[in-house]
mmCIF file of C-alpha atoms in Angstrom:
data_model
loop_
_atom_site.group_PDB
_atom_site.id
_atom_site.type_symbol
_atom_site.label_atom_id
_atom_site.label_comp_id
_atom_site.label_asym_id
_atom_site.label_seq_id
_atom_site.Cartn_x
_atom_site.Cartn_y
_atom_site.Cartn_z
ATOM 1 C CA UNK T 1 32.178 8.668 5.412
ATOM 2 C CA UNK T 2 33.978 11.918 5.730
ATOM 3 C CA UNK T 3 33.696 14.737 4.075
ATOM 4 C CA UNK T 4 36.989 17.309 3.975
ATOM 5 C CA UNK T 5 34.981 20.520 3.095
ATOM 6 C CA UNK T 6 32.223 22.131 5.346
ATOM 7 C CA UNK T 7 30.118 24.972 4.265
ATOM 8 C CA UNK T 8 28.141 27.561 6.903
ATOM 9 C CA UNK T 9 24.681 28.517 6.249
ATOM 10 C CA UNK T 10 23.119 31.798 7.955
ATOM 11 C CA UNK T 11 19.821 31.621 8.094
ATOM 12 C CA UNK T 12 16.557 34.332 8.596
ATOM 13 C CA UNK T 13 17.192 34.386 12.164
ATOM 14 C CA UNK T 14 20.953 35.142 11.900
ATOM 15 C CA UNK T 15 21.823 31.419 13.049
ATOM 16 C CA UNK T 16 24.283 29.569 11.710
ATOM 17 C CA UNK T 17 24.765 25.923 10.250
ATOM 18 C CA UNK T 18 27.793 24.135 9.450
ATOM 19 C CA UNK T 19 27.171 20.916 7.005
ATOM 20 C CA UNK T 20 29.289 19.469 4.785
ATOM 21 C CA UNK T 21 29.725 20.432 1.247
ATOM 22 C CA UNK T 22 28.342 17.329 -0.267
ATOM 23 C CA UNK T 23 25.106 18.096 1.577
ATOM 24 C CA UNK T 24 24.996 21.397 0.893
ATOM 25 C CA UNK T 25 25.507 21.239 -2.551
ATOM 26 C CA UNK T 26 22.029 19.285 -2.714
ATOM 27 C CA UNK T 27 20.028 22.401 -3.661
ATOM 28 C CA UNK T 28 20.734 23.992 -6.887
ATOM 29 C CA UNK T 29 20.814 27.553 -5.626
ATOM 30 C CA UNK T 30 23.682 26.875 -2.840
ATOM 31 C CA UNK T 31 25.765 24.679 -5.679
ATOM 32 C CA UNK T 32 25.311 27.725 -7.950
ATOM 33 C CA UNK T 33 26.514 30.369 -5.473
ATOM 34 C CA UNK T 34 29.622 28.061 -4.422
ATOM 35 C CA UNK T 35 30.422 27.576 -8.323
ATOM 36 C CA UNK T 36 30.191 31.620 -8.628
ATOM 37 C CA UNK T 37 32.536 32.125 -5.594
ATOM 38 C CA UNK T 38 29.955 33.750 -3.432
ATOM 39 C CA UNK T 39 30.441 30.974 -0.782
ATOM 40 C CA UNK T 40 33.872 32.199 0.994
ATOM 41 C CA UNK T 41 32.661 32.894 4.372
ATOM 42 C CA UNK T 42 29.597 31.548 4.899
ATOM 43 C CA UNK T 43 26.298 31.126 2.204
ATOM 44 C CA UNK T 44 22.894 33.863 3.617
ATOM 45 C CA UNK T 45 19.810 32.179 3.446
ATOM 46 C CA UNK T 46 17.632 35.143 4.669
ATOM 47 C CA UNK T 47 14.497 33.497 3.717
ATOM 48 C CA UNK T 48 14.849 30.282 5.884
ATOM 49 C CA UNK T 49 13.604 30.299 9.215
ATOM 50 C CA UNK T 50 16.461 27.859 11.115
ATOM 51 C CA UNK T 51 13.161 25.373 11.764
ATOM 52 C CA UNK T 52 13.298 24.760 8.454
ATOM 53 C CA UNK T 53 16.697 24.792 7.755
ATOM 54 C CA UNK T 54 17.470 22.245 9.692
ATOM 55 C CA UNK T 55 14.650 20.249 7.923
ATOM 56 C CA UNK T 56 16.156 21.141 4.608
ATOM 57 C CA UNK T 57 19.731 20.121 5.689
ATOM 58 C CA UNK T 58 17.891 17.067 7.257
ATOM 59 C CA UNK T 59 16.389 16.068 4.036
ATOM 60 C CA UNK T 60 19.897 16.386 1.892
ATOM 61 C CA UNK T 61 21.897 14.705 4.059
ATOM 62 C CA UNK T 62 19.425 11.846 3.865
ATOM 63 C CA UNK T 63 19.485 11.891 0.053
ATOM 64 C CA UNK T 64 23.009 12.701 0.165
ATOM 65 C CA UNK T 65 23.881 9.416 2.384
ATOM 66 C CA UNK T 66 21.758 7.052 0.836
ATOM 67 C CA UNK T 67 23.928 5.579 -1.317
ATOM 68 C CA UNK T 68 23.051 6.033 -4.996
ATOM 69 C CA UNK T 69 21.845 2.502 -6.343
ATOM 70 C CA UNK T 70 19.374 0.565 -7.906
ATOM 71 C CA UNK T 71 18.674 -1.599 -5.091
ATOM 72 C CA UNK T 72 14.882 -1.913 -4.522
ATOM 73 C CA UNK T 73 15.799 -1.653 -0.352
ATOM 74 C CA UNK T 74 17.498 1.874 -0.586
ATOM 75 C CA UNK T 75 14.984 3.269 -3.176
ATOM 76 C CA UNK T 76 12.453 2.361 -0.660
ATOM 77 C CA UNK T 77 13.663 3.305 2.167
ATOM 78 C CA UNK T 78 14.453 6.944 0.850
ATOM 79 C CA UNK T 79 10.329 7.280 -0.368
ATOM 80 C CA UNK T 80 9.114 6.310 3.081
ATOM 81 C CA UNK T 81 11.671 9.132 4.458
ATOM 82 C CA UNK T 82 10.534 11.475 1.944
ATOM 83 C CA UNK T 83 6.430 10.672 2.802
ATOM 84 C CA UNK T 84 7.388 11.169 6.533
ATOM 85 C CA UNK T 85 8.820 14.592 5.445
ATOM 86 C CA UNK T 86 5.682 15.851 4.305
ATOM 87 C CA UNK T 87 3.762 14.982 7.238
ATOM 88 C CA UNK T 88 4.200 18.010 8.565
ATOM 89 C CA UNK T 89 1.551 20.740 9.617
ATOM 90 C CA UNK T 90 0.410 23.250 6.754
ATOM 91 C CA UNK T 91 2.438 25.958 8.351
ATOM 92 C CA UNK T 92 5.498 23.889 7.881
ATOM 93 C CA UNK T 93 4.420 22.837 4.621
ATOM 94 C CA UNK T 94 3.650 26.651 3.234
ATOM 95 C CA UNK T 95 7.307 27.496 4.589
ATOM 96 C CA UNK T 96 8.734 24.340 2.779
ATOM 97 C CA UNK T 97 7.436 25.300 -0.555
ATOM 98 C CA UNK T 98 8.527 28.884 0.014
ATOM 99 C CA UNK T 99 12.612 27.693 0.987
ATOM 100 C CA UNK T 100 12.632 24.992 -1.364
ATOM 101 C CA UNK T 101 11.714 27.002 -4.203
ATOM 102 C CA UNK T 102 14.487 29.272 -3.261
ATOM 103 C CA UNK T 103 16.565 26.607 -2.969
ATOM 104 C CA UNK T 104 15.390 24.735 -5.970
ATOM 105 C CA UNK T 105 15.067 21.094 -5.024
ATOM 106 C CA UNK T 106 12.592 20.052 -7.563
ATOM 107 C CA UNK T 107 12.266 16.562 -6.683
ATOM 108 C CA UNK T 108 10.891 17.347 -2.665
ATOM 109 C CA UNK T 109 8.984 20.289 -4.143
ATOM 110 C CA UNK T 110 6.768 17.517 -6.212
ATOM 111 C CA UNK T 111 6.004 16.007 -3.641
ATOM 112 C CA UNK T 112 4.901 18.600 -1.345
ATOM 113 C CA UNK T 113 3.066 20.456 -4.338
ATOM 114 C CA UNK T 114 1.392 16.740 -4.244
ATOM 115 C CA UNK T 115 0.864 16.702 -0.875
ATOM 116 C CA UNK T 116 -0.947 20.091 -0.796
ATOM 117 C CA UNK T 117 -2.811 19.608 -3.897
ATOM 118 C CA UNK T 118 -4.052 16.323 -2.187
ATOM 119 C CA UNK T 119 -5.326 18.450 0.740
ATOM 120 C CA UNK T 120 -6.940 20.457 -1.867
ATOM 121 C CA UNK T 121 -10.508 18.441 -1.195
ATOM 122 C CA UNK T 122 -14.038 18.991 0.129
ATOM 123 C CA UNK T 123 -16.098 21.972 0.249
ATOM 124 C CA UNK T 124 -19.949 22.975 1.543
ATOM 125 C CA UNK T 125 -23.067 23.319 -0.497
ATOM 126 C CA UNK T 126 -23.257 27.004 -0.297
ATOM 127 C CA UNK T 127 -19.908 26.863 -1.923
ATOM 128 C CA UNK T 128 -20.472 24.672 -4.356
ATOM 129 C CA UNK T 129 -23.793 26.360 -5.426
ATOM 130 C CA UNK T 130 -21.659 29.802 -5.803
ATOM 131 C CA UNK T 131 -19.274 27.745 -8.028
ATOM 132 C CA UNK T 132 -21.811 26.375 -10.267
ATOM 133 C CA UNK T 133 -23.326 29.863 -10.774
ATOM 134 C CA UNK T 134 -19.897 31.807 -11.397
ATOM 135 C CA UNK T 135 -18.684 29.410 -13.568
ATOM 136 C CA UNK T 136 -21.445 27.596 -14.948
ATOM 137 C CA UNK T 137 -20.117 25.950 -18.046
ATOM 138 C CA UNK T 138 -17.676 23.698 -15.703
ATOM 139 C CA UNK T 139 -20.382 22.615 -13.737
ATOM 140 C CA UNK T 140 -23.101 21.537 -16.637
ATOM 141 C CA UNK T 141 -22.438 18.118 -15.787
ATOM 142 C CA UNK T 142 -21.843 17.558 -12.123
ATOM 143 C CA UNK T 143 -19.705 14.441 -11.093
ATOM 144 C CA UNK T 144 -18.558 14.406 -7.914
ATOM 145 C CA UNK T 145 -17.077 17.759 -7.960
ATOM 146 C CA UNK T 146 -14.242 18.468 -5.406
ATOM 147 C CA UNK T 147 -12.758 21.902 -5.219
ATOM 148 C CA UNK T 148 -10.113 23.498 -3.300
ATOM 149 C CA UNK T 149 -11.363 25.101 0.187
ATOM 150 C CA UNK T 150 -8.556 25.806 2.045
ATOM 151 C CA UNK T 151 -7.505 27.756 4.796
ATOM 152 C CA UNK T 152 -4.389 27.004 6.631
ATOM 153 C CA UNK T 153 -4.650 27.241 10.293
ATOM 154 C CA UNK T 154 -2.692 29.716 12.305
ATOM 155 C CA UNK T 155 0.367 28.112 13.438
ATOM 156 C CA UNK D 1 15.538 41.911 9.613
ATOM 157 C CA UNK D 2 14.728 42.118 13.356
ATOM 158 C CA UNK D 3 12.761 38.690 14.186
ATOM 159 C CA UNK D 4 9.820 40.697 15.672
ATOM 160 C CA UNK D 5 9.193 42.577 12.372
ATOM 161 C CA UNK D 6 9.182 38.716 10.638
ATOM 162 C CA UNK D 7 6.732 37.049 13.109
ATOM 163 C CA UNK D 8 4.001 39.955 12.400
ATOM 164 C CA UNK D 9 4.786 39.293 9.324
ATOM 165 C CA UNK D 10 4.278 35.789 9.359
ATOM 166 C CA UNK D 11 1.094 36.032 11.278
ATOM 167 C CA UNK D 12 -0.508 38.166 8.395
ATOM 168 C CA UNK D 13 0.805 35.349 5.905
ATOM 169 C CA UNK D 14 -1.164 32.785 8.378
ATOM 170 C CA UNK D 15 -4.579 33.744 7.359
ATOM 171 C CA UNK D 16 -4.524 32.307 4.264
ATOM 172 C CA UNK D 17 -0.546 30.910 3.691
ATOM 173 C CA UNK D 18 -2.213 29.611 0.244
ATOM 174 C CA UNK D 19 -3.563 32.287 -1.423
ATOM 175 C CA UNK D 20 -0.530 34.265 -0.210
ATOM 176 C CA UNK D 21 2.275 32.074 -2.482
ATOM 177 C CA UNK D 22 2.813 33.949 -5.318
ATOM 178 C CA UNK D 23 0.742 32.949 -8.694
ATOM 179 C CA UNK D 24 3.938 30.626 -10.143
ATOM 180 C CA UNK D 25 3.737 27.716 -7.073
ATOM 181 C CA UNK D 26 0.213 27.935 -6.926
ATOM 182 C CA UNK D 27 -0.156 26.750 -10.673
ATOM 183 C CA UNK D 28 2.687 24.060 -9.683
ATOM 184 C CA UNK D 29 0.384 22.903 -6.753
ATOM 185 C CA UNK D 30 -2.664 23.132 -9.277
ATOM 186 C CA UNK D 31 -0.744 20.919 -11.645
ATOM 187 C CA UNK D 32 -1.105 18.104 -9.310
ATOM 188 C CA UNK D 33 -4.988 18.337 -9.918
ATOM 189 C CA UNK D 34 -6.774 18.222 -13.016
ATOM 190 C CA UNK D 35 -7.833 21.661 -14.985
ATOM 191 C CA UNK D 36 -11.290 21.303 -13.973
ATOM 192 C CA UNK D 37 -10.440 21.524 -10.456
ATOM 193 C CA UNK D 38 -7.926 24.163 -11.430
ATOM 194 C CA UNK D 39 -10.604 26.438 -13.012
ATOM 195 C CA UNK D 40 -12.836 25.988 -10.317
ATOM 196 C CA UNK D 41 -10.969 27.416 -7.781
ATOM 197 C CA UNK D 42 -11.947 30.537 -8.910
ATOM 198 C CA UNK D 43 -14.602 30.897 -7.129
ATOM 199 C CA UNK D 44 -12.511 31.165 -3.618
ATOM 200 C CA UNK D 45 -12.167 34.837 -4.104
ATOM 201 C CA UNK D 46 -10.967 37.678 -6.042
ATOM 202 C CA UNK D 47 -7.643 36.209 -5.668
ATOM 203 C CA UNK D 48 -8.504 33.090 -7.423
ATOM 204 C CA UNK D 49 -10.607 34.514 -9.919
ATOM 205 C CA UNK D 50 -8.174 34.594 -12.675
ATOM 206 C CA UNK D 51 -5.390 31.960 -11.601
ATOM 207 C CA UNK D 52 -6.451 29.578 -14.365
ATOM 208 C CA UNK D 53 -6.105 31.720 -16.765
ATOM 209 C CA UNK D 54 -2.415 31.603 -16.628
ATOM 210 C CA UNK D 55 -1.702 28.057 -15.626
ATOM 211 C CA UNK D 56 1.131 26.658 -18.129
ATOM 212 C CA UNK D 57 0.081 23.136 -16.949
ATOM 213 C CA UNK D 58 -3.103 22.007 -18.808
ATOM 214 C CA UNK D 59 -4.200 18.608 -17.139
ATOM 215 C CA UNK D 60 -7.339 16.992 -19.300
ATOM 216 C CA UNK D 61 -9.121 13.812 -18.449
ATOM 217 C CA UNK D 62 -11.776 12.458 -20.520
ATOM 218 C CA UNK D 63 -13.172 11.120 -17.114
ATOM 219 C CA UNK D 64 -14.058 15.175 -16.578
ATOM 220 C CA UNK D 65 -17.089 14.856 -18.353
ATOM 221 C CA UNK D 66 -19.367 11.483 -18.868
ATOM 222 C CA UNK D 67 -21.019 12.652 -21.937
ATOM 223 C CA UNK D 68 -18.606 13.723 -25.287
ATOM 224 C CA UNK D 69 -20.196 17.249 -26.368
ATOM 225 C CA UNK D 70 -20.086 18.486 -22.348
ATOM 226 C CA UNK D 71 -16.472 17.712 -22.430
ATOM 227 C CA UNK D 72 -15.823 19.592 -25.556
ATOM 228 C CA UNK D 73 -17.965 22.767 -24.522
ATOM 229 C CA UNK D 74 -15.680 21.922 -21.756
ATOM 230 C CA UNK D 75 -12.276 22.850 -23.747
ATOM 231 C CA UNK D 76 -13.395 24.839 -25.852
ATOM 232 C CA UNK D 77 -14.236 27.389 -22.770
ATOM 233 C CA UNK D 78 -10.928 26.364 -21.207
ATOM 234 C CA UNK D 79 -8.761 26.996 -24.326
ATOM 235 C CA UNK D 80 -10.785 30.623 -25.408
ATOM 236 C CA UNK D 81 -11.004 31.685 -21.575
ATOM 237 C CA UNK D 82 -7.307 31.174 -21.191
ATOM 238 C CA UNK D 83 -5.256 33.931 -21.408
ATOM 239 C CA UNK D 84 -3.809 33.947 -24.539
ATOM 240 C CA UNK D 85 -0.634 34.890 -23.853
ATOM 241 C CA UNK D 86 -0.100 32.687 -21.628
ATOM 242 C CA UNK D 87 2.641 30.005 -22.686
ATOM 243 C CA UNK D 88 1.695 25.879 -22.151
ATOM 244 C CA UNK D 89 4.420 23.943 -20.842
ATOM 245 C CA UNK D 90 2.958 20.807 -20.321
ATOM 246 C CA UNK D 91 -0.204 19.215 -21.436
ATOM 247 C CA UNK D 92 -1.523 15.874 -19.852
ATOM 248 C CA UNK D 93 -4.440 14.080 -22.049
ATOM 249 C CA UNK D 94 -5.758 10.713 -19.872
ATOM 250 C CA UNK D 95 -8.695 8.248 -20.151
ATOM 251 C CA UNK D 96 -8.793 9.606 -23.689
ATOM 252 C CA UNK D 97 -11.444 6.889 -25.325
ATOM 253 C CA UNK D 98 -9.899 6.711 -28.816
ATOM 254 C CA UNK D 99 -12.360 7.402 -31.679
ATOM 255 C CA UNK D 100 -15.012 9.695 -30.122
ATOM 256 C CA UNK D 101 -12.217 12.140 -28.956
ATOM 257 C CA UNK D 102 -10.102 12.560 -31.605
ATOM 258 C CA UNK D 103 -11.368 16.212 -32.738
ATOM 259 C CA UNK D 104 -11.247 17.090 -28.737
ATOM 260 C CA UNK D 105 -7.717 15.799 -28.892
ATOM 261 C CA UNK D 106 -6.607 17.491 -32.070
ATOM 262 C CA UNK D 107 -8.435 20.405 -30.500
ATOM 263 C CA UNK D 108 -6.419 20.683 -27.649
ATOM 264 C CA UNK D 109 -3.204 19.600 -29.247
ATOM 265 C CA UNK D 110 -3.505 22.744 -31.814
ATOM 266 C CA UNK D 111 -3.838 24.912 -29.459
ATOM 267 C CA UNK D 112 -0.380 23.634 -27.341
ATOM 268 C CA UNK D 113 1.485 23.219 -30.104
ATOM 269 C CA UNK D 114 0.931 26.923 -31.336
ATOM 270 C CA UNK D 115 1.531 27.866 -27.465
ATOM 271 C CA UNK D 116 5.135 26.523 -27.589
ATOM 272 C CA UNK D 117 4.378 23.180 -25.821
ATOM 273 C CA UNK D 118 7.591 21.705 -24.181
ATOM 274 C CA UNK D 119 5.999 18.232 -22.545
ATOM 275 C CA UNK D 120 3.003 16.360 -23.853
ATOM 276 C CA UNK D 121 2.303 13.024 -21.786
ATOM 277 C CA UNK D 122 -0.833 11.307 -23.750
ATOM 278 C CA UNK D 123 -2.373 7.905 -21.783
ATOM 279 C CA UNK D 124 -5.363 6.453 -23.474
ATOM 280 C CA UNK D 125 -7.825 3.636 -22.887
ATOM 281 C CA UNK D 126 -6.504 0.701 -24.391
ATOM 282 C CA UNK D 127 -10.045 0.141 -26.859
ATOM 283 C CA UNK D 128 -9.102 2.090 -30.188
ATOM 284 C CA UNK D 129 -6.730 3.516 -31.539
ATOM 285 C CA UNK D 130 -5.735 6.896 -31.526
ATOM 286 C CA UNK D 131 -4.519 8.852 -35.015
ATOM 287 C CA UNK D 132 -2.091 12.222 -33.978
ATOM 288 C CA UNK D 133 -2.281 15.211 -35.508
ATOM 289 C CA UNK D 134 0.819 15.224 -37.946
ATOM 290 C CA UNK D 135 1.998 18.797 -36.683
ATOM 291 C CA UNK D 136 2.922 16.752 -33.618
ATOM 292 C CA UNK D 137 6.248 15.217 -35.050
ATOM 293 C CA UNK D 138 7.555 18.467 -36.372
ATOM 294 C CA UNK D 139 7.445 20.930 -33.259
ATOM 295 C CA UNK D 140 10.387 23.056 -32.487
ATOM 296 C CA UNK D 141 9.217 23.086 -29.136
ATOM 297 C CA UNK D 142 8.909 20.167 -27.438
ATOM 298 C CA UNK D 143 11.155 18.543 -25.028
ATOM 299 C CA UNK D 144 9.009 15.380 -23.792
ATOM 300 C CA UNK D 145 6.670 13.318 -25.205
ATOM 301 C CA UNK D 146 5.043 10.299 -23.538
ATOM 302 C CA UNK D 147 2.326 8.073 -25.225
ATOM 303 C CA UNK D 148 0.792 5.345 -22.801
ATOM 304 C CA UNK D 149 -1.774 3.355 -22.506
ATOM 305 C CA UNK D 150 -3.951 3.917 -18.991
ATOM 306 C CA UNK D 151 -4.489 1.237 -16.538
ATOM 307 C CA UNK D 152 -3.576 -1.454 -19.008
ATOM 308 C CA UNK D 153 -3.012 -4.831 -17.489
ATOM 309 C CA UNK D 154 -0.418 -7.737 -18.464
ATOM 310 C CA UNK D 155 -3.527 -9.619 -19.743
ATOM 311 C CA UNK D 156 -4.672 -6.752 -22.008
ATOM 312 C CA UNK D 157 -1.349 -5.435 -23.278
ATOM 313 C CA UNK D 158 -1.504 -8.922 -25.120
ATOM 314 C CA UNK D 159 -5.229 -8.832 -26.456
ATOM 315 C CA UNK D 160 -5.404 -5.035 -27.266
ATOM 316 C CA UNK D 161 -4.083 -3.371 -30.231
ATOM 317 C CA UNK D 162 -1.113 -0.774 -29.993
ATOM 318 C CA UNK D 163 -1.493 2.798 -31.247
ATOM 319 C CA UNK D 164 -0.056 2.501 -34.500
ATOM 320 C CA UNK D 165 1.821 5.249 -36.171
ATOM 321 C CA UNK D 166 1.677 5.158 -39.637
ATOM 322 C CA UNK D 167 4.614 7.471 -40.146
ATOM 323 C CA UNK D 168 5.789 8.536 -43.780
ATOM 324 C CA UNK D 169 8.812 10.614 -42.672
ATOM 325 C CA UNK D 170 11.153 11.444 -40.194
ATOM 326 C CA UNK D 171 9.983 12.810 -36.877
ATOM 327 C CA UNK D 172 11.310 16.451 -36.622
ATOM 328 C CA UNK D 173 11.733 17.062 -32.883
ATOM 329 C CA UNK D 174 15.123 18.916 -33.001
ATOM 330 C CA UNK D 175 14.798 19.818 -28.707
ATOM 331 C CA UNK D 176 12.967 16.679 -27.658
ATOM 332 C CA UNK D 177 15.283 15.103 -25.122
ATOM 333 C CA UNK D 178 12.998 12.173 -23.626
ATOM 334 C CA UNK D 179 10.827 9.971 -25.506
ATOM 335 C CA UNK D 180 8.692 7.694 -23.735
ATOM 336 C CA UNK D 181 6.110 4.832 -25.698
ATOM 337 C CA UNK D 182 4.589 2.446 -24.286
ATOM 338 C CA UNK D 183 2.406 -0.054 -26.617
ATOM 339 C CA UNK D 184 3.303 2.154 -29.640
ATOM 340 C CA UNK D 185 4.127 0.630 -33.190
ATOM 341 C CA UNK D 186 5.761 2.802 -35.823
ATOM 342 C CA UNK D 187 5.562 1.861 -39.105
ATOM 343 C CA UNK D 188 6.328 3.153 -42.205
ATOM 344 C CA UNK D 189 3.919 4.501 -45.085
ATOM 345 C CA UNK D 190 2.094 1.221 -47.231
ATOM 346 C CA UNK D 191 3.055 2.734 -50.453
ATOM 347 C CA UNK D 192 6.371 2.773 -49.799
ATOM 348 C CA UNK D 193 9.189 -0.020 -48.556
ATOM 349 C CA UNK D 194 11.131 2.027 -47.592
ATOM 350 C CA UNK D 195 12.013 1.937 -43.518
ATOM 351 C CA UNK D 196 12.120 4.928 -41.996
ATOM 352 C CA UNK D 197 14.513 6.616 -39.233
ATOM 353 C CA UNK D 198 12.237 8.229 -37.237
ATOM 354 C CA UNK D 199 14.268 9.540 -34.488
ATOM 355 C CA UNK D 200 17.885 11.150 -36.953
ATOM 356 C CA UNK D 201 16.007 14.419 -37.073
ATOM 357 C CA UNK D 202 15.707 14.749 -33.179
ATOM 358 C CA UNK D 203 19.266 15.629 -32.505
ATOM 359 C CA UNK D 204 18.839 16.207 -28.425
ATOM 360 C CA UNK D 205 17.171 13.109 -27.968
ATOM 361 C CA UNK D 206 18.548 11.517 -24.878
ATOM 362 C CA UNK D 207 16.415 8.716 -23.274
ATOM 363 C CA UNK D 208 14.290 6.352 -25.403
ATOM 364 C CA UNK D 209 12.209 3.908 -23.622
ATOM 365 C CA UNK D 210 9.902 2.064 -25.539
ATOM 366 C CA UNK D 211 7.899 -1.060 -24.445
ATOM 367 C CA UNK D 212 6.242 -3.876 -26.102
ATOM 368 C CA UNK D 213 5.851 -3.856 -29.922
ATOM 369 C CA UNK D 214 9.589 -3.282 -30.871
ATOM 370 C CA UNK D 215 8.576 -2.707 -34.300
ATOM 371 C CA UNK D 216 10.812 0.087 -34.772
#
């Protein structure tokens, strides 16, 4: 397939990308600035560093490639890609949510907001005690409480 | 931006990336969990403290609680501690056990509906039925509505009675765009003969799925 338009991304670092137009169109907030003519030389993305970037652009040109049917093989194939996309380290994932967002493409965000909230498990006793005597009224019946203790790691 | 300025930047974000998104994701992420979880994440730190109180997303499972007056002491704290003028955007109701919840339910539902509710995805257990809250088919508000029935198998779809709407006008839902039932019969008032259009007042409405019973 071949695409006649390309469109050049700048990213955080002051690198620059060159995908296609149908890919790049993918997230809302690139679509919207080509629609409102902002997209003649090339489109800023000061908020992505080019690690992710590339990510992103690797994620819509997957999307943008699979071809758009019911069939049970494609569908499938896409979710596996998408669960291998958020196998990533929690820095990765943190910097994800933060240039998706700005991008606005909802249907990866889910997923990662799953994927974190999913992470969002175990605690100590001492914690758990401190919970139940802040906010007692949640924890007047205990079962099997999990709350969210999380620190990401340094990258 | 020089990229020496942005990696001490970033290394300041590492110590806690999480706490560091700003409130909006953080509810999304929280969304994923149930409110309970949610609320007690306030006891992280200062930073946490509050969060809840302005999460749009309002995720209830009867499963919370195992005894019925703990779970309402339950919402009731929720829906008074929550700030007020906070709007919901979604509300989630699962495991809901028919009956015994209904007042929770209505509770809850009163409460969304006057907080300009836009989704409202209901699953019950499939034992009793459950009766809405009339106020539900006449809210200006709401975009999506979803009524389900929670891990119901093939053999007990069959055996198991439907909700059953006994409906004596038109549904007014003039933004809902997606309306999804599943084991749902609608049928008109007993008094009356007369069949009812339920959906010609919802003007936007776009997708209509609705399984088993097709007693529309």
């Amino acid at each position: 397939m071949s695409y006649s338009k390309t469109i050049v991304l700048t990213n955080y670092d002051g690198e620059t990308f060159v995908v296609d137009e149908v890919v790049a169109v993918e997230p809302q907030t690139i679509e919207h600035m080509i629609e409102d003519g902002c997209a003649n030389t090339s489109i800023p993305l000061p908020n992505v560093t080019s690690k992710i970037l590339s990510k992103v652009i690797e994620h819509c040109k997957k999307h943008v490639e699979t071809p758009n049917s019911n069939e049970k093989a494609a569908k499938a194939d896409l979710k596996s890609f998408d669960f291998d996309f958020v196998k990533a380290d929690q820095g990765t994932l943190f910097d994800l949510i933060l240039a998706m967002n700005y991008l606005n493409i909802k249907e990866l965000l889910d997923l990662i907001y799953q994927t974190v909230a999913d992470m969002i498990k175990g605690k100590t006793p001492e914690e758990e005690e401190e919970m139940r005597r802040v906010n007692a009224w949640v924890f007047s019946c205990f079962v099997g409480v999990t709350c969210l203790y999380f620190k990401s790691k340094k990258m | 931006m020089d990229s020496s300025h942005g990696k001490k930047r970033m290394n300041v974000e590492d110590d806690d990336r999480l706490s560091s998104l700003q409130d909006e994701l953080i509810h999304k992420i929280l969304s994923f969990i149930g409110i309970k979880h949610a609320i007690q994440t306030s006891v992280l730190s200062s930073r946490w403290r509050f969060i809840w109180t302005s999460m749009p997303y309002l995720n209830f499972s009867r499963d919370d609680f195992f005894r019925l007056p703990k779970f309402s002491e339950f919402v009731t704290h929720v829906l008074s501690g929550r700030d007020n003028q906070t709007k919901v955007s979604s509300v989630r109701l699962s495991n809901f056990h028919g009956k015994d919840s209904d007042v929770i339910v209505e509770h809850i539902m009163k409460y969304a509906f006057s907080h300009n509710i836009q989704q409202l995805d209901v699953a019950c257990l499939p034992q009793n039925n459950v009766e809405f809250p009339p106020f539900l088919f006449s809210s200006r508000s709401l975009k999506r509505l979803s009524l389900t029935k929670e891990n119901f198998s093939a053999y007990e779809r069959r055996y198991y009675s439907s909700y059953v709407f006994k409906a004596t006008s038109t549904w007014e839902l003039p933004v809902i765009t997606t309306l999804y039932l599943d084991g749902v019969t609608l049928c008109c008032d007993d008094n009356t003969d007369k069949c009812i259009d339920f959906f010609s007042k919802c003007a936007n409405l776009k997708n209509l799925t609705k399984l088993l019973y097709g007693r529309i």
